[in-house]
Amino acid sequence: PHSKSTLYAFVDVYFLLPEYRNGNTGIRLFMAMEEAMRARMKTAGRTKMVLIGRGRLAHNPQEILERLGWKAVETAYTKLLEA
């Protein structure tokens, strides 16, 4: 869906201090980000925005993202090559 009416946002770095990692603080963080992205979309005069969320397996955001209506669409693999 690449078009002039679509913006793309890559969400791959987020952090909460340990003392705030309780209750629904993480969900509120992502909700605030979505609201900021909606405002950015309006400012840019776009009708759609695709949010692409990533997270390491050790700190997987899957539960939060799915709770907010995000859908898993692909799996990524990495491999470190060293000289």
PDB file of N, CA, C and O in Angstrom:
ATOM      1  N   PRO A   1       0.817  -1.215   0.000  1.00  0.00           N
ATOM      2  CA  PRO A   1       0.000   0.000   0.000  1.00  0.00           C
ATOM      3  C   PRO A   1       0.850   1.264   0.000  1.00  0.00           C
ATOM      4  O   PRO A   1       0.700   2.120   0.832  1.00  0.00           O
ATOM      5  N   HIS A   2       1.818   1.348  -0.904  1.00  0.00           N
ATOM      6  CA  HIS A   2       2.654   2.546  -0.990  1.00  0.00           C
ATOM      7  C   HIS A   2       1.913   3.587  -1.822  1.00  0.00           C
ATOM      8  O   HIS A   2       1.621   3.359  -2.987  1.00  0.00           O
ATOM      9  N   SER A   3       1.632   4.699  -1.216  1.00  0.00           N
ATOM     10  CA  SER A   3       0.961   5.756  -1.951  1.00  0.00           C
ATOM     11  C   SER A   3       1.244   7.090  -1.292  1.00  0.00           C
ATOM     12  O   SER A   3       1.727   7.160  -0.160  1.00  0.00           O
ATOM     13  N   LYS A   4       0.914   8.143  -1.991  1.00  0.00           N
ATOM     14  CA  LYS A   4       1.140   9.483  -1.465  1.00  0.00           C
ATOM     15  C   LYS A   4       0.268   9.783  -0.253  1.00  0.00           C
ATOM     16  O   LYS A   4       0.569  10.670   0.520  1.00  0.00           O
ATOM     17  N   SER A   5      -0.822   9.042  -0.095  1.00  0.00           N
ATOM     18  CA  SER A   5      -1.726   9.319   1.021  1.00  0.00           C
ATOM     19  C   SER A   5      -1.331   8.565   2.293  1.00  0.00           C
ATOM     20  O   SER A   5      -1.949   8.754   3.334  1.00  0.00           O
ATOM     21  N   THR A   6      -0.282   7.720   2.224  1.00  0.00           N
ATOM     22  CA  THR A   6       0.086   6.877   3.360  1.00  0.00           C
ATOM     23  C   THR A   6       1.431   7.282   3.948  1.00  0.00           C
ATOM     24  O   THR A   6       2.415   7.438   3.230  1.00  0.00           O
ATOM     25  N   LEU A   7       1.457   7.436   5.263  1.00  0.00           N
ATOM     26  CA  LEU A   7       2.715   7.646   6.000  1.00  0.00           C
ATOM     27  C   LEU A   7       3.096   6.328   6.664  1.00  0.00           C
ATOM     28  O   LEU A   7       2.234   5.520   6.989  1.00  0.00           O
ATOM     29  N   TYR A   8       4.381   6.142   6.906  1.00  0.00           N
ATOM     30  CA  TYR A   8       4.869   4.946   7.593  1.00  0.00           C
ATOM     31  C   TYR A   8       5.649   5.367   8.817  1.00  0.00           C
ATOM     32  O   TYR A   8       6.464   6.289   8.757  1.00  0.00           O
ATOM     33  N   ALA A   9       5.396   4.694   9.941  1.00  0.00           N
ATOM     34  CA  ALA A   9       6.121   4.965  11.185  1.00  0.00           C
ATOM     35  C   ALA A   9       6.679   3.647  11.700  1.00  0.00           C
ATOM     36  O   ALA A   9       5.960   2.655  11.811  1.00  0.00           O
ATOM     37  N   PHE A  10       7.965   3.650  12.009  1.00  0.00           N
ATOM     38  CA  PHE A  10       8.623   2.457  12.537  1.00  0.00           C
ATOM     39  C   PHE A  10       8.836   2.641  14.031  1.00  0.00           C
ATOM     40  O   PHE A  10       9.545   3.551  14.453  1.00  0.00           O
ATOM     41  N   VAL A  11       8.201   1.799  14.818  1.00  0.00           N
ATOM     42  CA  VAL A  11       8.254   1.886  16.274  1.00  0.00           C
ATOM     43  C   VAL A  11       9.163   0.765  16.768  1.00  0.00           C
ATOM     44  O   VAL A  11       8.753  -0.384  16.865  1.00  0.00           O
ATOM     45  N   ASP A  12      10.426   1.084  17.022  1.00  0.00           N
ATOM     46  CA  ASP A  12      11.335   0.019  17.415  1.00  0.00           C
ATOM     47  C   ASP A  12      12.140   0.332  18.670  1.00  0.00           C
ATOM     48  O   ASP A  12      12.868  -0.515  19.157  1.00  0.00           O
ATOM     49  N   VAL A  13      12.009   1.536  19.202  1.00  0.00           N
ATOM     50  CA  VAL A  13      12.715   1.873  20.435  1.00  0.00           C
ATOM     51  C   VAL A  13      11.726   2.516  21.402  1.00  0.00           C
ATOM     52  O   VAL A  13      11.107   3.532  21.082  1.00  0.00           O
ATOM     53  N   TYR A  14      11.543   1.903  22.528  1.00  0.00           N
ATOM     54  CA  TYR A  14      10.673   2.438  23.571  1.00  0.00           C
ATOM     55  C   TYR A  14      11.220   1.935  24.896  1.00  0.00           C
ATOM     56  O   TYR A  14      11.833   0.869  24.976  1.00  0.00           O
ATOM     57  N   PHE A  15      11.040   2.719  25.947  1.00  0.00           N
ATOM     58  CA  PHE A  15      11.622   2.356  27.233  1.00  0.00           C
ATOM     59  C   PHE A  15      10.790   2.956  28.355  1.00  0.00           C
ATOM     60  O   PHE A  15      10.387   4.114  28.289  1.00  0.00           O
ATOM     61  N   LEU A  16      10.549   2.174  29.387  1.00  0.00           N
ATOM     62  CA  LEU A  16       9.927   2.641  30.623  1.00  0.00           C
ATOM     63  C   LEU A  16      10.870   2.310  31.765  1.00  0.00           C
ATOM     64  O   LEU A  16      11.396   1.195  31.837  1.00  0.00           O
ATOM     65  N   LEU A  17      11.080   3.252  32.647  1.00  0.00           N
ATOM     66  CA  LEU A  17      11.872   2.971  33.841  1.00  0.00           C
ATOM     67  C   LEU A  17      11.201   1.851  34.629  1.00  0.00           C
ATOM     68  O   LEU A  17       9.968   1.745  34.635  1.00  0.00           O
ATOM     69  N   PRO A  18      11.988   1.005  35.280  1.00  0.00           N
ATOM     70  CA  PRO A  18      11.418  -0.132  36.010  1.00  0.00           C
ATOM     71  C   PRO A  18      10.288   0.237  36.973  1.00  0.00           C
ATOM     72  O   PRO A  18       9.307  -0.493  37.088  1.00  0.00           O
ATOM     73  N   GLU A  19      10.399   1.374  37.616  1.00  0.00           N
ATOM     74  CA  GLU A  19       9.358   1.743  38.583  1.00  0.00           C
ATOM     75  C   GLU A  19       8.019   2.083  37.935  1.00  0.00           C
ATOM     76  O   GLU A  19       6.997   2.198  38.611  1.00  0.00           O
ATOM     77  N   TYR A  20       7.999   2.240  36.606  1.00  0.00           N
ATOM     78  CA  TYR A  20       6.762   2.529  35.887  1.00  0.00           C
ATOM     79  C   TYR A  20       6.229   1.319  35.122  1.00  0.00           C
ATOM     80  O   TYR A  20       5.238   1.415  34.414  1.00  0.00           O
ATOM     81  N   ARG A  21       6.880   0.180  35.248  1.00  0.00           N
ATOM     82  CA  ARG A  21       6.479  -1.021  34.505  1.00  0.00           C
ATOM     83  C   ARG A  21       5.449  -1.830  35.286  1.00  0.00           C
ATOM     84  O   ARG A  21       5.659  -2.985  35.627  1.00  0.00           O
ATOM     85  N   ASN A  22       4.332  -1.213  35.555  1.00  0.00           N
ATOM     86  CA  ASN A  22       3.252  -1.917  36.254  1.00  0.00           C
ATOM     87  C   ASN A  22       1.919  -1.383  35.739  1.00  0.00           C
ATOM     88  O   ASN A  22       1.865  -0.376  35.066  1.00  0.00           O
ATOM     89  N   GLY A  23       0.881  -2.092  36.045  1.00  0.00           N
ATOM     90  CA  GLY A  23      -0.438  -1.650  35.596  1.00  0.00           C
ATOM     91  C   GLY A  23      -0.511  -1.542  34.088  1.00  0.00           C
ATOM     92  O   GLY A  23      -0.017  -2.395  33.367  1.00  0.00           O
ATOM     93  N   ASN A  24      -1.095  -0.469  33.619  1.00  0.00           N
ATOM     94  CA  ASN A  24      -1.274  -0.304  32.173  1.00  0.00           C
ATOM     95  C   ASN A  24      -0.431   0.837  31.607  1.00  0.00           C
ATOM     96  O   ASN A  24      -0.771   1.432  30.595  1.00  0.00           O
ATOM     97  N   THR A  25       0.697   1.129  32.244  1.00  0.00           N
ATOM     98  CA  THR A  25       1.550   2.222  31.793  1.00  0.00           C
ATOM     99  C   THR A  25       2.061   1.991  30.371  1.00  0.00           C
ATOM    100  O   THR A  25       2.082   2.912  29.555  1.00  0.00           O
ATOM    101  N   GLY A  26       2.473   0.757  30.056  1.00  0.00           N
ATOM    102  CA  GLY A  26       2.953   0.456  28.705  1.00  0.00           C
ATOM    103  C   GLY A  26       1.873   0.667  27.658  1.00  0.00           C
ATOM    104  O   GLY A  26       2.124   1.217  26.578  1.00  0.00           O
ATOM    105  N   ILE A  27       0.662   0.258  27.979  1.00  0.00           N
ATOM    106  CA  ILE A  27      -0.459   0.449  27.053  1.00  0.00           C
ATOM    107  C   ILE A  27      -0.726   1.937  26.859  1.00  0.00           C
ATOM    108  O   ILE A  27      -0.924   2.401  25.735  1.00  0.00           O
ATOM    109  N   ARG A  28      -0.693   2.692  27.945  1.00  0.00           N
ATOM    110  CA  ARG A  28      -0.916   4.145  27.838  1.00  0.00           C
ATOM    111  C   ARG A  28       0.182   4.806  27.005  1.00  0.00           C
ATOM    112  O   ARG A  28      -0.088   5.755  26.257  1.00  0.00           O
ATOM    113  N   LEU A  29       1.418   4.311  27.120  1.00  0.00           N
ATOM    114  CA  LEU A  29       2.517   4.846  26.317  1.00  0.00           C
ATOM    115  C   LEU A  29       2.226   4.648  24.830  1.00  0.00           C
ATOM    116  O   LEU A  29       2.335   5.579  24.025  1.00  0.00           O
ATOM    117  N   PHE A  30       1.830   3.429  24.443  1.00  0.00           N
ATOM    118  CA  PHE A  30       1.543   3.167  23.037  1.00  0.00           C
ATOM    119  C   PHE A  30       0.301   3.922  22.567  1.00  0.00           C
ATOM    120  O   PHE A  30       0.245   4.381  21.425  1.00  0.00           O
ATOM    121  N   MET A  31      -0.691   4.082  23.427  1.00  0.00           N
ATOM    122  CA  MET A  31      -1.887   4.848  23.058  1.00  0.00           C
ATOM    123  C   MET A  31      -1.525   6.313  22.801  1.00  0.00           C
ATOM    124  O   MET A  31      -2.023   6.921  21.849  1.00  0.00           O
ATOM    125  N   ALA A  32      -0.645   6.878  23.636  1.00  0.00           N
ATOM    126  CA  ALA A  32      -0.212   8.259  23.446  1.00  0.00           C
ATOM    127  C   ALA A  32       0.562   8.401  22.133  1.00  0.00           C
ATOM    128  O   ALA A  32       0.406   9.383  21.399  1.00  0.00           O
ATOM    129  N   MET A  33       1.378   7.396  21.821  1.00  0.00           N
ATOM    130  CA  MET A  33       2.114   7.409  20.556  1.00  0.00           C
ATOM    131  C   MET A  33       1.150   7.374  19.382  1.00  0.00           C
ATOM    132  O   MET A  33       1.313   8.115  18.411  1.00  0.00           O
ATOM    133  N   GLU A  34       0.118   6.543  19.460  1.00  0.00           N
ATOM    134  CA  GLU A  34      -0.859   6.474  18.376  1.00  0.00           C
ATOM    135  C   GLU A  34      -1.570   7.812  18.184  1.00  0.00           C
ATOM    136  O   GLU A  34      -1.794   8.244  17.052  1.00  0.00           O
ATOM    137  N   GLU A  35      -1.920   8.464  19.278  1.00  0.00           N
ATOM    138  CA  GLU A  35      -2.572   9.781  19.183  1.00  0.00           C
ATOM    139  C   GLU A  35      -1.631  10.799  18.535  1.00  0.00           C
ATOM    140  O   GLU A  35      -2.061  11.597  17.701  1.00  0.00           O
ATOM    141  N   ALA A  36      -0.357  10.763  18.909  1.00  0.00           N
ATOM    142  CA  ALA A  36       0.625  11.673  18.312  1.00  0.00           C
ATOM    143  C   ALA A  36       0.773  11.391  16.815  1.00  0.00           C
ATOM    144  O   ALA A  36       0.898  12.316  16.006  1.00  0.00           O
ATOM    145  N   MET A  37       0.716  10.130  16.432  1.00  0.00           N
ATOM    146  CA  MET A  37       0.823   9.771  15.017  1.00  0.00           C
ATOM    147  C   MET A  37      -0.415  10.215  14.244  1.00  0.00           C
ATOM    148  O   MET A  37      -0.318  10.646  13.099  1.00  0.00           O
ATOM    149  N   ARG A  38      -1.591  10.123  14.871  1.00  0.00           N
ATOM    150  CA  ARG A  38      -2.813  10.616  14.210  1.00  0.00           C
ATOM    151  C   ARG A  38      -2.708  12.119  13.958  1.00  0.00           C
ATOM    152  O   ARG A  38      -3.082  12.620  12.894  1.00  0.00           O
ATOM    153  N   ALA A  39      -2.186  12.852  14.941  1.00  0.00           N
ATOM    154  CA  ALA A  39      -2.014  14.298  14.783  1.00  0.00           C
ATOM    155  C   ALA A  39      -1.005  14.592  13.670  1.00  0.00           C
ATOM    156  O   ALA A  39      -1.214  15.494  12.850  1.00  0.00           O
ATOM    157  N   ARG A  40       0.071  13.820  13.618  1.00  0.00           N
ATOM    158  CA  ARG A  40       1.087  14.000  12.572  1.00  0.00           C
ATOM    159  C   ARG A  40       0.487  13.723  11.193  1.00  0.00           C
ATOM    160  O   ARG A  40       0.774  14.418  10.227  1.00  0.00           O
ATOM    161  N   MET A  41      -0.357  12.710  11.125  1.00  0.00           N
ATOM    162  CA  MET A  41      -1.000  12.351   9.872  1.00  0.00           C
ATOM    163  C   MET A  41      -1.870  13.517   9.374  1.00  0.00           C
ATOM    164  O   MET A  41      -1.813  13.882   8.202  1.00  0.00           O
ATOM    165  N   LYS A  42      -2.628  14.124  10.275  1.00  0.00           N
ATOM    166  CA  LYS A  42      -3.480  15.251   9.895  1.00  0.00           C
ATOM    167  C   LYS A  42      -2.638  16.439   9.449  1.00  0.00           C
ATOM    168  O   LYS A  42      -2.951  17.087   8.457  1.00  0.00           O
ATOM    169  N   THR A  43      -1.568  16.727  10.195  1.00  0.00           N
ATOM    170  CA  THR A  43      -0.681  17.842   9.857  1.00  0.00           C
ATOM    171  C   THR A  43      -0.071  17.656   8.476  1.00  0.00           C
ATOM    172  O   THR A  43       0.078  18.609   7.718  1.00  0.00           O
ATOM    173  N   ALA A  44       0.267  16.424   8.141  1.00  0.00           N
ATOM    174  CA  ALA A  44       0.883  16.124   6.851  1.00  0.00           C
ATOM    175  C   ALA A  44      -0.149  15.996   5.731  1.00  0.00           C
ATOM    176  O   ALA A  44       0.215  15.807   4.575  1.00  0.00           O
ATOM    177  N   GLY A  45      -1.440  16.069   6.063  1.00  0.00           N
ATOM    178  CA  GLY A  45      -2.482  15.964   5.052  1.00  0.00           C
ATOM    179  C   GLY A  45      -2.602  14.571   4.462  1.00  0.00           C
ATOM    180  O   GLY A  45      -2.963  14.415   3.301  1.00  0.00           O
ATOM    181  N   ARG A  46      -2.332  13.564   5.270  1.00  0.00           N
ATOM    182  CA  ARG A  46      -2.411  12.175   4.795  1.00  0.00           C
ATOM    183  C   ARG A  46      -3.664  11.516   5.342  1.00  0.00           C
ATOM    184  O   ARG A  46      -4.184  11.890   6.393  1.00  0.00           O
ATOM    185  N   THR A  47      -4.132  10.505   4.645  1.00  0.00           N
ATOM    186  CA  THR A  47      -5.362   9.822   5.057  1.00  0.00           C
ATOM    187  C   THR A  47      -5.098   8.488   5.745  1.00  0.00           C
ATOM    188  O   THR A  47      -6.001   7.915   6.326  1.00  0.00           O
ATOM    189  N   LYS A  48      -3.856   7.980   5.640  1.00  0.00           N
ATOM    190  CA  LYS A  48      -3.531   6.690   6.255  1.00  0.00           C
ATOM    191  C   LYS A  48      -2.126   6.724   6.833  1.00  0.00           C
ATOM    192  O   LYS A  48      -1.260   7.441   6.332  1.00  0.00           O
ATOM    193  N   MET A  49      -1.922   5.910   7.855  1.00  0.00           N
ATOM    194  CA  MET A  49      -0.585   5.725   8.406  1.00  0.00           C
ATOM    195  C   MET A  49      -0.434   4.264   8.776  1.00  0.00           C
ATOM    196  O   MET A  49      -1.314   3.677   9.402  1.00  0.00           O
ATOM    197  N   VAL A  50       0.670   3.673   8.383  1.00  0.00           N
ATOM    198  CA  VAL A  50       0.989   2.295   8.742  1.00  0.00           C
ATOM    199  C   VAL A  50       2.023   2.350   9.861  1.00  0.00           C
ATOM    200  O   VAL A  50       3.093   2.930   9.691  1.00  0.00           O
ATOM    201  N   LEU A  51       1.681   1.781  11.011  1.00  0.00           N
ATOM    202  CA  LEU A  51       2.615   1.707  12.131  1.00  0.00           C
ATOM    203  C   LEU A  51       3.254   0.324  12.111  1.00  0.00           C
ATOM    204  O   LEU A  51       2.549  -0.686  12.073  1.00  0.00           O
ATOM    205  N   ILE A  52       4.554   0.286  12.131  1.00  0.00           N
ATOM    206  CA  ILE A  52       5.287  -0.976  12.104  1.00  0.00           C
ATOM    207  C   ILE A  52       6.048  -1.086  13.420  1.00  0.00           C
ATOM    208  O   ILE A  52       6.973  -0.324  13.680  1.00  0.00           O
ATOM    209  N   GLY A  53       5.614  -2.010  14.271  1.00  0.00           N
ATOM    210  CA  GLY A  53       6.219  -2.179  15.590  1.00  0.00           C
ATOM    211  C   GLY A  53       7.173  -3.352  15.621  1.00  0.00           C
ATOM    212  O   GLY A  53       6.893  -4.402  15.032  1.00  0.00           O
ATOM    213  N   ARG A  54       8.287  -3.170  16.296  1.00  0.00           N
ATOM    214  CA  ARG A  54       9.276  -4.239  16.436  1.00  0.00           C
ATOM    215  C   ARG A  54       9.688  -4.342  17.890  1.00  0.00           C
ATOM    216  O   ARG A  54       9.604  -3.384  18.637  1.00  0.00           O
ATOM    217  N   GLY A  55      10.149  -5.500  18.246  1.00  0.00           N
ATOM    218  CA  GLY A  55      10.648  -5.705  19.602  1.00  0.00           C
ATOM    219  C   GLY A  55      11.486  -6.973  19.653  1.00  0.00           C
ATOM    220  O   GLY A  55      11.261  -7.897  18.884  1.00  0.00           O
ATOM    221  N   ARG A  56      12.441  -6.990  20.538  1.00  0.00           N
ATOM    222  CA  ARG A  56      13.268  -8.182  20.680  1.00  0.00           C
ATOM    223  C   ARG A  56      12.460  -9.276  21.358  1.00  0.00           C
ATOM    224  O   ARG A  56      11.542  -9.010  22.136  1.00  0.00           O
ATOM    225  N   LEU A  57      12.806 -10.514  21.076  1.00  0.00           N
ATOM    226  CA  LEU A  57      12.083 -11.629  21.667  1.00  0.00           C
ATOM    227  C   LEU A  57      12.162 -11.609  23.189  1.00  0.00           C
ATOM    228  O   LEU A  57      11.219 -11.993  23.865  1.00  0.00           O
ATOM    229  N   ALA A  58      13.279 -11.140  23.730  1.00  0.00           N
ATOM    230  CA  ALA A  58      13.439 -11.086  25.180  1.00  0.00           C
ATOM    231  C   ALA A  58      12.491 -10.069  25.819  1.00  0.00           C
ATOM    232  O   ALA A  58      12.135 -10.190  26.982  1.00  0.00           O
ATOM    233  N   HIS A  59      12.089  -9.059  25.062  1.00  0.00           N
ATOM    234  CA  HIS A  59      11.186  -8.015  25.570  1.00  0.00           C
ATOM    235  C   HIS A  59      10.077  -7.810  24.543  1.00  0.00           C
ATOM    236  O   HIS A  59       9.903  -6.731  23.990  1.00  0.00           O
ATOM    237  N   ASN A  60       9.329  -8.849  24.315  1.00  0.00           N
ATOM    238  CA  ASN A  60       8.340  -8.883  23.251  1.00  0.00           C
ATOM    239  C   ASN A  60       7.113  -8.031  23.593  1.00  0.00           C
ATOM    240  O   ASN A  60       6.442  -8.273  24.587  1.00  0.00           O
ATOM    241  N   PRO A  61       6.782  -7.051  22.740  1.00  0.00           N
ATOM    242  CA  PRO A  61       5.611  -6.204  22.979  1.00  0.00           C
ATOM    243  C   PRO A  61       4.312  -6.788  22.430  1.00  0.00           C
ATOM    244  O   PRO A  61       3.295  -6.104  22.366  1.00  0.00           O
ATOM    245  N   GLN A  62       4.326  -8.059  22.030  1.00  0.00           N
ATOM    246  CA  GLN A  62       3.179  -8.667  21.339  1.00  0.00           C
ATOM    247  C   GLN A  62       1.872  -8.486  22.102  1.00  0.00           C
ATOM    248  O   GLN A  62       0.855  -8.102  21.517  1.00  0.00           O
ATOM    249  N   GLU A  63       1.866  -8.748  23.386  1.00  0.00           N
ATOM    250  CA  GLU A  63       0.621  -8.667  24.157  1.00  0.00           C
ATOM    251  C   GLU A  63       0.036  -7.260  24.135  1.00  0.00           C
ATOM    252  O   GLU A  63      -1.159  -7.072  23.914  1.00  0.00           O
ATOM    253  N   ILE A  64       0.880  -6.273  24.339  1.00  0.00           N
ATOM    254  CA  ILE A  64       0.407  -4.879  24.336  1.00  0.00           C
ATOM    255  C   ILE A  64      -0.098  -4.505  22.948  1.00  0.00           C
ATOM    256  O   ILE A  64      -1.183  -3.932  22.801  1.00  0.00           O
ATOM    257  N   LEU A  65       0.680  -4.815  21.922  1.00  0.00           N
ATOM    258  CA  LEU A  65       0.295  -4.430  20.562  1.00  0.00           C
ATOM    259  C   LEU A  65      -1.008  -5.097  20.133  1.00  0.00           C
ATOM    260  O   LEU A  65      -1.882  -4.442  19.558  1.00  0.00           O
ATOM    261  N   GLU A  66      -1.156  -6.372  20.415  1.00  0.00           N
ATOM    262  CA  GLU A  66      -2.397  -7.061  20.034  1.00  0.00           C
ATOM    263  C   GLU A  66      -3.592  -6.514  20.804  1.00  0.00           C
ATOM    264  O   GLU A  66      -4.694  -6.404  20.265  1.00  0.00           O
ATOM    265  N   ARG A  67      -3.376  -6.146  22.051  1.00  0.00           N
ATOM    266  CA  ARG A  67      -4.455  -5.555  22.847  1.00  0.00           C
ATOM    267  C   ARG A  67      -4.939  -4.243  22.245  1.00  0.00           C
ATOM    268  O   ARG A  67      -6.102  -3.859  22.387  1.00  0.00           O
ATOM    269  N   LEU A  68      -4.029  -3.543  21.557  1.00  0.00           N
ATOM    270  CA  LEU A  68      -4.358  -2.266  20.932  1.00  0.00           C
ATOM    271  C   LEU A  68      -4.807  -2.416  19.478  1.00  0.00           C
ATOM    272  O   LEU A  68      -4.973  -1.427  18.769  1.00  0.00           O
ATOM    273  N   GLY A  69      -4.985  -3.655  19.018  1.00  0.00           N
ATOM    274  CA  GLY A  69      -5.506  -3.877  17.677  1.00  0.00           C
ATOM    275  C   GLY A  69      -4.459  -4.061  16.596  1.00  0.00           C
ATOM    276  O   GLY A  69      -4.791  -4.130  15.415  1.00  0.00           O
ATOM    277  N   TRP A  70      -3.194  -4.144  16.963  1.00  0.00           N
ATOM    278  CA  TRP A  70      -2.137  -4.379  15.981  1.00  0.00           C
ATOM    279  C   TRP A  70      -2.204  -5.840  15.551  1.00  0.00           C
ATOM    280  O   TRP A  70      -2.608  -6.704  16.313  1.00  0.00           O
ATOM    281  N   LYS A  71      -1.755  -6.132  14.341  1.00  0.00           N
ATOM    282  CA  LYS A  71      -1.737  -7.490  13.803  1.00  0.00           C
ATOM    283  C   LYS A  71      -0.310  -7.880  13.439  1.00  0.00           C
ATOM    284  O   LYS A  71       0.421  -7.095  12.836  1.00  0.00           O
ATOM    285  N   ALA A  72       0.066  -9.113  13.769  1.00  0.00           N
ATOM    286  CA  ALA A  72       1.371  -9.636  13.359  1.00  0.00           C
ATOM    287  C   ALA A  72       1.311  -9.961  11.869  1.00  0.00           C
ATOM    288  O   ALA A  72       0.401 -10.649  11.428  1.00  0.00           O
ATOM    289  N   VAL A  73       2.286  -9.468  11.097  1.00  0.00           N
ATOM    290  CA  VAL A  73       2.254  -9.696   9.658  1.00  0.00           C
ATOM    291  C   VAL A  73       3.523 -10.349   9.110  1.00  0.00           C
ATOM    292  O   VAL A  73       3.537 -10.788   7.967  1.00  0.00           O
ATOM    293  N   GLU A  74       4.594 -10.385   9.874  1.00  0.00           N
ATOM    294  CA  GLU A  74       5.812 -11.023   9.384  1.00  0.00           C
ATOM    295  C   GLU A  74       6.722 -11.394  10.552  1.00  0.00           C
ATOM    296  O   GLU A  74       6.539 -10.929  11.669  1.00  0.00           O
ATOM    297  N   THR A  75       7.696 -12.226  10.260  1.00  0.00           N
ATOM    298  CA  THR A  75       8.722 -12.605  11.220  1.00  0.00           C
ATOM    299  C   THR A  75      10.064 -12.188  10.638  1.00  0.00           C
ATOM    300  O   THR A  75      10.306 -12.377   9.454  1.00  0.00           O
ATOM    301  N   ALA A  76      10.912 -11.624  11.452  1.00  0.00           N
ATOM    302  CA  ALA A  76      12.232 -11.201  10.989  1.00  0.00           C
ATOM    303  C   ALA A  76      13.306 -12.013  11.705  1.00  0.00           C
ATOM    304  O   ALA A  76      13.154 -12.377  12.870  1.00  0.00           O
ATOM    305  N   TYR A  77      14.391 -12.310  10.990  1.00  0.00           N
ATOM    306  CA  TYR A  77      15.519 -13.019  11.553  1.00  0.00           C
ATOM    307  C   TYR A  77      16.772 -12.183  11.393  1.00  0.00           C
ATOM    308  O   TYR A  77      16.887 -11.437  10.421  1.00  0.00           O
ATOM    309  N   THR A  78      17.691 -12.296  12.323  1.00  0.00           N
ATOM    310  CA  THR A  78      18.964 -11.614  12.199  1.00  0.00           C
ATOM    311  C   THR A  78      20.098 -12.601  12.443  1.00  0.00           C
ATOM    312  O   THR A  78      19.913 -13.627  13.114  1.00  0.00           O
ATOM    313  N   LYS A  79      21.236 -12.276  11.891  1.00  0.00           N
ATOM    314  CA  LYS A  79      22.432 -13.087  12.119  1.00  0.00           C
ATOM    315  C   LYS A  79      23.614 -12.136  12.143  1.00  0.00           C
ATOM    316  O   LYS A  79      23.779 -11.294  11.259  1.00  0.00           O
ATOM    317  N   LEU A  80      24.434 -12.246  13.168  1.00  0.00           N
ATOM    318  CA  LEU A  80      25.617 -11.417  13.305  1.00  0.00           C
ATOM    319  C   LEU A  80      26.802 -12.154  12.694  1.00  0.00           C
ATOM    320  O   LEU A  80      27.120 -13.272  13.082  1.00  0.00           O
ATOM    321  N   LEU A  81      27.419 -11.521  11.711  1.00  0.00           N
ATOM    322  CA  LEU A  81      28.636 -12.064  11.101  1.00  0.00           C
ATOM    323  C   LEU A  81      29.815 -11.247  11.616  1.00  0.00           C
ATOM    324  O   LEU A  81      29.792 -10.028  11.566  1.00  0.00           O
ATOM    325  N   GLU A  82      30.819 -11.924  12.098  1.00  0.00           N
ATOM    326  CA  GLU A  82      32.001 -11.238  12.614  1.00  0.00           C
ATOM    327  C   GLU A  82      33.229 -11.652  11.823  1.00  0.00           C
ATOM    328  O   GLU A  82      33.322 -12.795  11.381  1.00  0.00           O
ATOM    329  N   ALA A  83      34.155 -10.746  11.689  1.00  0.00           N
ATOM    330  CA  ALA A  83      35.398 -11.031  10.950  1.00  0.00           C
ATOM    331  C   ALA A  83      36.311 -11.939  11.754  1.00  0.00           C
ATOM    332  O   ALA A  83      36.305 -11.992  12.923  1.00  0.00           O
TER     333      ALA A  83
END
